[in-house]
XYZ file of C-alpha atoms in Angstrom:
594
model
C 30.192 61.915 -11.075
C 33.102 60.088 -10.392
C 31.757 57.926 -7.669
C 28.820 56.694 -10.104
C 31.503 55.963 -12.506
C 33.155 54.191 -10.069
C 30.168 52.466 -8.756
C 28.747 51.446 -12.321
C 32.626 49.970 -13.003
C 33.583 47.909 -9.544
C 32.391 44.664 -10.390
C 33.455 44.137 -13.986
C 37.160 46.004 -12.804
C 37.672 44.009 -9.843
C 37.299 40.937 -11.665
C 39.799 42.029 -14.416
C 42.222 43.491 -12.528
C 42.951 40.852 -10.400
C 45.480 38.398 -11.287
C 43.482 35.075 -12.172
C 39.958 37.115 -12.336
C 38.179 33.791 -13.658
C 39.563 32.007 -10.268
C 39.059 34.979 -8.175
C 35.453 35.532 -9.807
C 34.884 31.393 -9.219
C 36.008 31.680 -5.423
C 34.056 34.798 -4.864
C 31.362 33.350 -6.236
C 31.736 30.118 -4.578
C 32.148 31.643 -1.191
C 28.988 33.581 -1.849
C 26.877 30.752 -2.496
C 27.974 28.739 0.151
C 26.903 31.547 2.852
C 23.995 32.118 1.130
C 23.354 28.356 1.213
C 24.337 28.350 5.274
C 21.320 30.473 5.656
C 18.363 29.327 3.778
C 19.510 26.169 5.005
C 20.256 26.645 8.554
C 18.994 23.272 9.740
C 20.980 21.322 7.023
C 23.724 22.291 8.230
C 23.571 21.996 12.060
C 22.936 18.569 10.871
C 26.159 18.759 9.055
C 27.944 19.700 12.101
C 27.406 17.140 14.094
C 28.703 14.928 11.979
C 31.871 16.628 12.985
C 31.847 14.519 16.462
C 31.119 11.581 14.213
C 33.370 11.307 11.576
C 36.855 14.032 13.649
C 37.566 17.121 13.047
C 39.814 16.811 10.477
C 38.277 14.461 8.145
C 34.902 17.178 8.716
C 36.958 19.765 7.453
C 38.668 18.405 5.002
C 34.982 16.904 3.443
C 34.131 20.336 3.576
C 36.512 22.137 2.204
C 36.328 19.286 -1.185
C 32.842 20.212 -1.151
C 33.553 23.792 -1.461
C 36.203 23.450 -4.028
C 33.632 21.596 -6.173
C 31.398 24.796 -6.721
C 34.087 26.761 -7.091
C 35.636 24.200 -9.746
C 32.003 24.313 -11.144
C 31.774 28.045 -11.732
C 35.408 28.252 -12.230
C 34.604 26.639 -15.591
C 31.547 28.618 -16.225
C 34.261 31.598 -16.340
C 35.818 29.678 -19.284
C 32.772 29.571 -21.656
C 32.349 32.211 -24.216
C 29.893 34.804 -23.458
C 27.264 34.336 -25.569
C 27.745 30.313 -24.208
C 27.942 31.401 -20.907
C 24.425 33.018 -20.536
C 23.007 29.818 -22.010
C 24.544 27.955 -19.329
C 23.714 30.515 -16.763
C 20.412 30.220 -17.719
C 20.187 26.330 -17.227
C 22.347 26.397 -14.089
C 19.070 29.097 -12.349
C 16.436 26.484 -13.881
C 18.340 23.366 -11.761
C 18.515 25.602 -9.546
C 14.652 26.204 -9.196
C 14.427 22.321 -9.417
C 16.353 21.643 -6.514
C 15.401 24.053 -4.434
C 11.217 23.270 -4.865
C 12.722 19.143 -4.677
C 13.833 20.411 -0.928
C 10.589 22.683 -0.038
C 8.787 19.350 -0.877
C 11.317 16.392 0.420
C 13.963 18.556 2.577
C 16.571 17.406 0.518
C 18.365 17.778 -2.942
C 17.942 15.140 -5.877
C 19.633 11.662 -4.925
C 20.976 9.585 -7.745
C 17.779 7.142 -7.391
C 15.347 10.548 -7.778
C 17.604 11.342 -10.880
C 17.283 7.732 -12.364
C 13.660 7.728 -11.936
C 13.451 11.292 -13.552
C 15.076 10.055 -16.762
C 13.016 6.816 -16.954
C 9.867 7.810 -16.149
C 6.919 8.840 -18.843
C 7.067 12.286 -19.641
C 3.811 13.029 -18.275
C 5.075 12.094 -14.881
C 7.757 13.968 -14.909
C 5.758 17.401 -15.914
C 3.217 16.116 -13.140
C 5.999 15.487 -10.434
C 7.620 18.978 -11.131
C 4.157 20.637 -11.075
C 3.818 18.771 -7.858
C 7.286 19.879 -5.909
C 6.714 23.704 -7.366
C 5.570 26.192 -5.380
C 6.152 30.080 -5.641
C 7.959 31.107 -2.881
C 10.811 28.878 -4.793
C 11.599 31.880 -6.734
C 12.314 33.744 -3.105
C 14.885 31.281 -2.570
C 16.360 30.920 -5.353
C 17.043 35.113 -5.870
C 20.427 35.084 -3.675
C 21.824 31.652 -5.917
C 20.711 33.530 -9.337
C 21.996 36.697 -7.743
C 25.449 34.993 -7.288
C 25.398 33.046 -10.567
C 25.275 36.568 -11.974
C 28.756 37.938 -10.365
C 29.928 34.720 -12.911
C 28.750 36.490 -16.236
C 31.994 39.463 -15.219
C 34.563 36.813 -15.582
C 36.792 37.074 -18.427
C 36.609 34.257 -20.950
C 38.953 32.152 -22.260
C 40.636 33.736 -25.699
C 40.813 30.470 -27.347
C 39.243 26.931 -27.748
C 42.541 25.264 -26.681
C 43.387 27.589 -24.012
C 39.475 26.780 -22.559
C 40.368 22.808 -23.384
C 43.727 23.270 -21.605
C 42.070 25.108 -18.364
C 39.276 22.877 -18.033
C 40.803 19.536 -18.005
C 41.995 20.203 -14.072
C 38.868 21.398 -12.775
C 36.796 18.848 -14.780
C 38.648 15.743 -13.399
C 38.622 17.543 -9.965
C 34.807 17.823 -9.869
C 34.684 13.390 -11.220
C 37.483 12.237 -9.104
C 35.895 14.040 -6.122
C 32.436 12.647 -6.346
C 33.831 9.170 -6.741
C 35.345 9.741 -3.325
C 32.334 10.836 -2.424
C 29.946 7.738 -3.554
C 32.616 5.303 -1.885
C 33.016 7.133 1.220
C 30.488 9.285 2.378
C 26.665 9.019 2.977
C 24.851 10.244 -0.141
C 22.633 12.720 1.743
C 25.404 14.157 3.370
C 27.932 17.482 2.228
C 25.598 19.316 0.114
C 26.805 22.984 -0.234
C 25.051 24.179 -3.489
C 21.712 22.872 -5.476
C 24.004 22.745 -8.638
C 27.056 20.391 -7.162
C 24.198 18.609 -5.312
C 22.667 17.977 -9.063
C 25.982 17.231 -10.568
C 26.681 14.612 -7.581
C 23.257 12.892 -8.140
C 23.900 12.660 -11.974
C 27.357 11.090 -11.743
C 26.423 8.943 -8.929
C 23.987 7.698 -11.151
C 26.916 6.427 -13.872
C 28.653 5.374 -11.252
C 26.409 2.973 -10.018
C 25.571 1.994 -13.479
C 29.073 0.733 -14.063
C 28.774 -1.298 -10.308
C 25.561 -2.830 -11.137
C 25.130 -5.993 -12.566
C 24.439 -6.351 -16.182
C 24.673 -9.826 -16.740
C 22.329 -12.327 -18.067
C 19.958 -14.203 -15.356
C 19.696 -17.436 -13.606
C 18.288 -19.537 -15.800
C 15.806 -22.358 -14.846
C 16.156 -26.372 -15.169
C 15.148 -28.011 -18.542
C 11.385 -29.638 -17.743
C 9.564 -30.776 -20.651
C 7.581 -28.284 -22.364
C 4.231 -27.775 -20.311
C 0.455 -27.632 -22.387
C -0.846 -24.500 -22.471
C -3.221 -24.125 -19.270
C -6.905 -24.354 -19.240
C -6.852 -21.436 -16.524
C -5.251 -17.520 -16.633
C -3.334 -15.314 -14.490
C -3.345 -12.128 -13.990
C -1.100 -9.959 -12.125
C -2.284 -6.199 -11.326
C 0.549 -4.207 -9.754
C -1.569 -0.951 -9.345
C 0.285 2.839 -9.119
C -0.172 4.781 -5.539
C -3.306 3.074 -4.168
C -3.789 2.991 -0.651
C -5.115 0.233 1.090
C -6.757 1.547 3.785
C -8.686 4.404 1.251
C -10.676 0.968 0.580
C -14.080 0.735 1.758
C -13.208 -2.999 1.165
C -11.042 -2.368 4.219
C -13.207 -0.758 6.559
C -13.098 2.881 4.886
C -16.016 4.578 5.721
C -16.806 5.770 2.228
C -18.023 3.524 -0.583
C -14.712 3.657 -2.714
C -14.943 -0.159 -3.940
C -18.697 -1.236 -3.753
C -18.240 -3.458 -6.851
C -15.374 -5.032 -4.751
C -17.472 -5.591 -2.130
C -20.501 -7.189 -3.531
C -17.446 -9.398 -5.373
C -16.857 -10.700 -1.612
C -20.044 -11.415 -0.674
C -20.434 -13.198 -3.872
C -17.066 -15.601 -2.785
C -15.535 -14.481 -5.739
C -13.014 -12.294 -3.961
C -10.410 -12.965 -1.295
C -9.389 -10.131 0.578
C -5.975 -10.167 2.427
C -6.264 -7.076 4.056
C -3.587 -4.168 4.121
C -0.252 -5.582 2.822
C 3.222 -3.764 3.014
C 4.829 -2.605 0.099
C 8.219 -3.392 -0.367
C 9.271 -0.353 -1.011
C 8.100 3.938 -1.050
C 9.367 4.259 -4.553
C 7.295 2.077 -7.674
C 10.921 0.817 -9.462
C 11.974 -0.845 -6.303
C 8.408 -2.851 -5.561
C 8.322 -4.210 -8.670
C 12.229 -5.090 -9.071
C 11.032 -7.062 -5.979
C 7.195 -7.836 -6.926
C 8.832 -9.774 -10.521
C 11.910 -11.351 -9.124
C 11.098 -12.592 -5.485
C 14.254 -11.124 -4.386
C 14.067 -10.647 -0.418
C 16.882 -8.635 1.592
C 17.287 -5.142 1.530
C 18.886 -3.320 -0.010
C 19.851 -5.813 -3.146
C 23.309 -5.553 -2.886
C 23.962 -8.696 -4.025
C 21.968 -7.680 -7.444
C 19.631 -10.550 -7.414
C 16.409 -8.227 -9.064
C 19.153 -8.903 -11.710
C 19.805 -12.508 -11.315
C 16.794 -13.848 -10.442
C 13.920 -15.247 -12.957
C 11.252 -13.005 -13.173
C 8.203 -14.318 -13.060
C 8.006 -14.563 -17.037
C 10.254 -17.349 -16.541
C 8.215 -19.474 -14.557
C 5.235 -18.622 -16.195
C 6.803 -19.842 -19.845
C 8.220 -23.290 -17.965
C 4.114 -23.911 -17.094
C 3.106 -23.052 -20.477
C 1.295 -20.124 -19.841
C 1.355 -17.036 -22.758
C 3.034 -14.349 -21.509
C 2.427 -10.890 -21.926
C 3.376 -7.302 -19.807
C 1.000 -4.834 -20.030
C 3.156 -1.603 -18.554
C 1.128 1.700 -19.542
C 2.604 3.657 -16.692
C 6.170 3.046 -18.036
C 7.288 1.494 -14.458
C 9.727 -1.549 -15.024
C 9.172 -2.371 -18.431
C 11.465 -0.112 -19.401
C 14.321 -1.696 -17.176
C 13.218 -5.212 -18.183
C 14.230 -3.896 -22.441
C 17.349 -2.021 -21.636
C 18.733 -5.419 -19.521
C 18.330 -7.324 -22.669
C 19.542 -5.008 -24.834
C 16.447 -3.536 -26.373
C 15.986 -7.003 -27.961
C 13.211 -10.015 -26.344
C 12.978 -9.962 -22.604
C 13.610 -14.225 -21.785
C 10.118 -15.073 -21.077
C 8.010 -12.794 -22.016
C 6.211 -13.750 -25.243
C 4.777 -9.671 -25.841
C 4.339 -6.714 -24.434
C 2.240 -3.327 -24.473
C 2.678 0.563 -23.550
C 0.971 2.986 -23.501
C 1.800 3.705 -27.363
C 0.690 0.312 -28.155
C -2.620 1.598 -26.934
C -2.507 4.287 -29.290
C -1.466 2.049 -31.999
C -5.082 0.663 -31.437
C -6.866 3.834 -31.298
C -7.386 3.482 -27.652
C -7.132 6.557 -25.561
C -6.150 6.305 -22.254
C -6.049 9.677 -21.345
C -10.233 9.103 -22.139
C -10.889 5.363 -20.651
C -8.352 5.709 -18.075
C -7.652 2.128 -16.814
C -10.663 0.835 -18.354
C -9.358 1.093 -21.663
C -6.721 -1.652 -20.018
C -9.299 -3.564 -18.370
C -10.837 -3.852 -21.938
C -8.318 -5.540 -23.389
C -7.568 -8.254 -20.860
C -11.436 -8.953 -21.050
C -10.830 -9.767 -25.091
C -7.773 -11.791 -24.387
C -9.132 -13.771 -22.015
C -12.336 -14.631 -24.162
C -10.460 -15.947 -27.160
C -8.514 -18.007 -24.988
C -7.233 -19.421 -22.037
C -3.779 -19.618 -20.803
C -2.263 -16.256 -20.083
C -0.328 -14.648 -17.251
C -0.637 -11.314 -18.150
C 1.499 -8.501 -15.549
C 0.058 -5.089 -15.616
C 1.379 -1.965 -14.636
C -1.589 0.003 -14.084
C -1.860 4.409 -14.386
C -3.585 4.256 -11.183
C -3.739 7.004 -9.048
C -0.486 8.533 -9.371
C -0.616 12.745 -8.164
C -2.208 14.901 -9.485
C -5.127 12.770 -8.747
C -7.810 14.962 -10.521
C -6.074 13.101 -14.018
C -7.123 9.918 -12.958
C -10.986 9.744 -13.208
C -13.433 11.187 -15.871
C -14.711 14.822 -15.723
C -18.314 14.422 -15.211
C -20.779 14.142 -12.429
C -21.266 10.318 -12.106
C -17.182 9.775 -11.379
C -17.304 13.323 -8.799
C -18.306 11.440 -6.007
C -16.849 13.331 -2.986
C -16.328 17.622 -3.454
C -15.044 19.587 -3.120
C -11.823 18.604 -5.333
C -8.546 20.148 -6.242
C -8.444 21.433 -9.959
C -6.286 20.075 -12.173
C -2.662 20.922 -11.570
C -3.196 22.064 -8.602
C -0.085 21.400 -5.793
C -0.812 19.941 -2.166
C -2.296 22.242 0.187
C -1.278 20.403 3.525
C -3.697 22.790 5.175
C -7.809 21.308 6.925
C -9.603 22.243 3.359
C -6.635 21.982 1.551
C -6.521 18.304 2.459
C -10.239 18.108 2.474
C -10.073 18.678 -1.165
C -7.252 16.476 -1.320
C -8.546 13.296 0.162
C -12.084 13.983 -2.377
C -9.755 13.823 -5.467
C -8.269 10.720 -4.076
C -10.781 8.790 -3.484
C -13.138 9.287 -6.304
C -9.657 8.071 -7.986
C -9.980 5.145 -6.283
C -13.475 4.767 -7.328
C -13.077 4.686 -10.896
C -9.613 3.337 -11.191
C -9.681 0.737 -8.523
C -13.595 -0.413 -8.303
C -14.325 0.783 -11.830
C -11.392 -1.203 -13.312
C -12.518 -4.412 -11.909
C -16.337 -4.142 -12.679
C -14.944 -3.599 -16.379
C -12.768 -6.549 -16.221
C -15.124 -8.610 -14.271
C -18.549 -8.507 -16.329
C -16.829 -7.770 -19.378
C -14.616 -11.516 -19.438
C -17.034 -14.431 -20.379
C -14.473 -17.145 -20.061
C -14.143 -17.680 -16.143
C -11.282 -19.607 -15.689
C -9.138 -16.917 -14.257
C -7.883 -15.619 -11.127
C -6.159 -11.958 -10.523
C -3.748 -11.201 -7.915
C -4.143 -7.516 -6.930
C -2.000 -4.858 -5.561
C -0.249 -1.580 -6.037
C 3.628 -0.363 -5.758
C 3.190 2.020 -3.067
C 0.238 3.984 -1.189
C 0.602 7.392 -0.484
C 0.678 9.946 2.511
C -2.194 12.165 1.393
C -0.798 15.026 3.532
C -1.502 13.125 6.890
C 1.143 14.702 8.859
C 1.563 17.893 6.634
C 3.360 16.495 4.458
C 3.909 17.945 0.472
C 4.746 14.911 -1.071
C 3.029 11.545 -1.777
C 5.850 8.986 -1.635
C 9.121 8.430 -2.150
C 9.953 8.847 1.816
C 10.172 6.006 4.403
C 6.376 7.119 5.788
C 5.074 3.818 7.286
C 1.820 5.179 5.742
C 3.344 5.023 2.266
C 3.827 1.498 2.636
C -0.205 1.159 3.234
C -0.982 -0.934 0.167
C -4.377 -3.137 -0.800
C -4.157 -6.787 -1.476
C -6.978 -9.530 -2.367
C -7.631 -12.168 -5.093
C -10.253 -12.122 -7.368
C -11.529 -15.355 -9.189
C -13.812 -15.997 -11.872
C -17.341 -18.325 -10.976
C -15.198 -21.242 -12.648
C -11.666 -20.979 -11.588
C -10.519 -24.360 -11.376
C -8.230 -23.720 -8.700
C -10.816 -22.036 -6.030
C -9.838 -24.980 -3.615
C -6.551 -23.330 -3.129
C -8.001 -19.917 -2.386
C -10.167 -20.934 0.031
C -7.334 -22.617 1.889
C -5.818 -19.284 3.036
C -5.537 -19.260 6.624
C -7.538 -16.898 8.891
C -5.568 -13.923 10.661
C -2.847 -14.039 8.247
C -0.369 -10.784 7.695
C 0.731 -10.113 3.785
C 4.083 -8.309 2.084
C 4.999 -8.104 -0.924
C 7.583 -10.662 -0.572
C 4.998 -13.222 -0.341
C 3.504 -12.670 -3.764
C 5.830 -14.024 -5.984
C 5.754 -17.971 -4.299
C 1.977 -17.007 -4.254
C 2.012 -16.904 -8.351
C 4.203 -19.904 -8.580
C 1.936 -21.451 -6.323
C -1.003 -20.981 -8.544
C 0.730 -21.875 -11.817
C 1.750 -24.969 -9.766
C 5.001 -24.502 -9.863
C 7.188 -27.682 -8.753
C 9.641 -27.126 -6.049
C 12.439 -29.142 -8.239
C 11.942 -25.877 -10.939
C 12.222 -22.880 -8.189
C 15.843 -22.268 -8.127
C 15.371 -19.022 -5.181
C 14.182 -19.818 -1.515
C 11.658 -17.165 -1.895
C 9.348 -15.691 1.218
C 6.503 -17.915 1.813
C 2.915 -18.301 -0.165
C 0.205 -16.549 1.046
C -1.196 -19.680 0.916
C 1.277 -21.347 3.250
C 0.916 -18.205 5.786
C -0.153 -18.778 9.041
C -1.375 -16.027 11.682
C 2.061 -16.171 13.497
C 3.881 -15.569 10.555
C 5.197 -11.969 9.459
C 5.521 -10.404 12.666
C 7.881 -7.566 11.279
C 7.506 -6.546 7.718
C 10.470 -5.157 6.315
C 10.281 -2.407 3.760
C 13.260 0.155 2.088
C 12.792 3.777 0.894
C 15.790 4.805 -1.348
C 18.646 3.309 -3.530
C 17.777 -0.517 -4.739
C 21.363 -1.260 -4.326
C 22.425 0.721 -1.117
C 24.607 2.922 -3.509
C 23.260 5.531 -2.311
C 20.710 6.957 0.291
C 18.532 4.404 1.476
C 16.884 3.302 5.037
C 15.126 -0.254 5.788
C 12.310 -0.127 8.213
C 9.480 -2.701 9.225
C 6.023 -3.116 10.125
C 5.718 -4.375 13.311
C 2.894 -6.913 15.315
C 0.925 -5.562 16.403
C 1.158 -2.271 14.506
C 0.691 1.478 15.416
C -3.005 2.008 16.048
C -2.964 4.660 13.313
C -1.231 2.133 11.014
C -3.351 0.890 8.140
C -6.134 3.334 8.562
C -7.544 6.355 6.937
C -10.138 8.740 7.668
C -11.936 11.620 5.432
C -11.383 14.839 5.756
C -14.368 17.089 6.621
C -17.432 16.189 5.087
C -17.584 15.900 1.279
C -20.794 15.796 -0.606
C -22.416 12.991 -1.029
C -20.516 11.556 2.345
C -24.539 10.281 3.652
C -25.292 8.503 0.628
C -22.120 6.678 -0.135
């Protein structure tokens, strides 16, 4: 009887009767965790030790041991809370915990400041679609020894009063922000990650931190040219979400994905440049390049910032100016640099509740619903540049096209929330969804745009942020990685039968390689931009390309700024033979006829 008493008492007692049983229970706790941690992941930190030859002994150490003291400094004021407080925090602390842990069963690593950013800005749709995406069950086998831990934390003695908590927390609390400011200046972002919840609370103040380094000034502003007439001709700009190039029959797929596209071609009315490189794995960094021109990597010198967006340019040559952002990508960026109030340039713009507004459903027409409305604009009149951030096919694909038999091309598919299954059918399945996505929002988009516009002066530059890596090498996610294959983006130009600048298009030189970084001279070029107004030396035209131009491509996967985690690779000339192609998976119905 008296060992069951004993038994049913030891945790509670040996937290009270020690002196300090809130810092005893936080250490405990703390050194707990960080074993646990050491074991699920093993490979983490072999990597962390050999940084030891790297950066000495003694700086290794002493990294290590201000990592440690951070979780303990985290529970530590955990102990503080009042009870009732506590368990609501407890309760929070296991659901981060679940989110980091499925973030590194997907990606192999924690949440960077540049995933957090993009968590907070994105629509909510994607962010319920992204978490679907990383979760998986055996998350919850993980997680057990952290939540198991976090529980030895609910023993601890509270503080008696609101001061005394006040008083105690201050230390800890300036401990936890001075330390990960040492930590941004000083060590690689990636690196030192001994618990999912410091990891989290690292990534979310790196994240004001680089705020407050980041340039919030106004931009370069262009010379004073007399005002420009309106345009007889339009422009439109598609910047597409997570298409593929190479998923394009237009590109030598061997399914029918773009037919309309193709008969487009044949027609002359399209110009295809072939697979182009992204400038980036993640969809904020593409188009802080695609709209600015900016071309080093990282931008460390701010100039997605600085630079005139296109709007500008567009305004100088008199063109109306509207961005058309339904996927909330950089629009949102664009309002928050000016304040919420007009972005310079930009005469209007539409979301995806401006849609709704006008009793369009997007969830219904999909991108069509968006190709709708450029048709009607472009009828009344000429004169537009319109930028659009298209849905696309961001995951889960199965969202992105209707549910009925003419838009089920290829099956088997996954079902609707379904999470990758990196597995033969699981990426037979996988690769179906994807490209009757491609189908309807890619080839479907443009034969609503296309027959649906009546006035023919137009031309549409076409592309998309990022491809994706539909589980080629086993992987679980799409993007967000430096996968050359991510980088696998479409490119071409589509005209109407009376653009009045055709002469240009069909001036592109044979053989010629395309990035990102040579779209935005490629707009100014067709807006006819004088050189005396372009105040950037931007990458070259398209139309100034030759074949012995672009022999590396650069690209970046990670922070914009090189705050944080980030790695710049290239493209090379000739490429790998398995770059810029992609292949079905089994054989999907309807495979013979299509």
């Amino acid at each position: 009887m008296g060992r069951e008493y004993v038994s049913e008492m030891f945790l509670p007692d040996a937290f009270h009767q020690t002196p300090h049983p809130r810092a005893a229970s936080a250490l405990v706790a703390a050194l707990l965790s960080v074993l646990a941690d050491s074991v699920l992941r093993h490979r983490e930190y072999r990597a962390l030790l050999a940084l030891r030859t790297v950066a000495g002994s003694m700086r290794f150490l002493g990294l290590f041991a201000l990592v440690f003291l951070q979780v303990a400094a985290l529970f530590y004021l955990v102990t503080l809370l009042p009870w009732p407080l506590r368990v609501a925090v407890l309760l929070f602390a296991v659901f981060l915990v679940i989110v980091q842990l499925s973030y590194w069963l997907t990606l192999n690593q924690f949440m960077t400041a540049t995933d957090l950013f993009l968590a907070l800005t994105v629509s909510g749709n994607h962010r319920v679609e992204a978490i679907l995406s990383f979760f998986t069950p055996r998350v919850f086998f993980y997680a057990l020894p952290y939540v198991l831990v976090l529980s030895l934390l609910l023993f601890a003695p509270s503080a008696t009063t609101f001061r005394e908590t006040l008083t105690l927390s201050l230390l800890p609390a300036l401990y936890l922000v001075a330390s990960n400011y040492l930590l941004f200046r000083r060590v690689p972002e990636r690196s030192f990650h001994l618990h999912p919840l410091t990891s989290f609370l690292r990534a979310a103040l790196c994240c004001r931190f680089e705020y407050h380094h980041t340039y919030h000034g106004p931009r370069d502003v262009l010379p004073d040219v007399s005002p420009s007439p309106r345009p007889l001709d339009s422009l439109i700009y598609v910047i597409d979400e997570s298409v593929r190039g190479s998923n394009l029959s237009l590109n030598g797929y061997p399914r029918a994905t773009t037919p309309f596209l193709q008969s487009l071609e044949e027609r002359g009315l399209l110009k295809n440049l072939g697979i182009c490189v992204a400038a980036s794995s993640f969809s904020h960094v593409s188009n802080a390049y695609l709209l600015t021109g900016h071309n080093t990597f990282p931008d460390q010198d701010f100039r997605t910032g600085k630079n005139p967006t296109i709007f500008d340019y567009a305004k100088k040559m008199g063109y109306e100016t509207l961005y058309i952002d339904v996927n909330q990508i950089y629009l949102y960026s664009l309002l928050k640099a000016a304040g919420d109030g007009p972005v310079r340039g930009l005469d209007r713009w539409m979301n995806d509740k401006t849609f709704k507004d006008l009793n369009i459903d997007l969830e219904t027409t999909k991108d069509l619903g968006v190709a709708r409305i450029i048709s009607n604009l472009l009828n009344k009149n000429s004169g537009y540049f319109i930028l659009v951030n298209k849905r696309g096919l961001h995951f889960h694909y199965r969202s992105s096209y209707p549910d009925d038999p003419a838009s089920v091309v290829w099956q088997p598919v996954m079902k609707a929330l379904q999470a990758i299954d990196p597995s033969e059918a699981g990426r037979e399945k996988l690769v179906n969804t994807y490209d009757n996505g491609i189908r309807f929002q890619v080839d479907e988009f443009f034969r609503e745009l296309v027959t649906g516009t009546t006035h023919k002066n137009y031309a549409v530059l076409y592309t998309s942020d990022h491809g994706q890596t539909l589980s080629e090498h086993g992987q679980a996610y799409t993007h967000m990685k430096p996968d050359p294959e991510i980088v696998d983006v479409p490119e071409f130009i589509v005209s109407g039968e009376k653009y009045g600048k055709q002469a240009l298009l069909d001036g592109i030189g044979p053989g010629i390689r395309v990035s990102h970084l040579n779209n935005f001279a490629t707009l100014l070029d067709l807006m006819e931009v004088p050189l005396s107004l372009r105040v950037r030396t931007y990458e070259k035209s398209i139309f100034a390309l030759t074949a012995e131009d672009n022999s590396e491509r650069p690209y970046m996967s990670g922070s914009l700024h090189g705050f944080g985690d980030y790695v710049v690779k290239s493209i090379s000339s000739p490429a790998a033979a398995d770059w810029g192609v992609s292949r079905p998976v089994g054989t999907g119905s309807n495979d013979c006829e299509n």
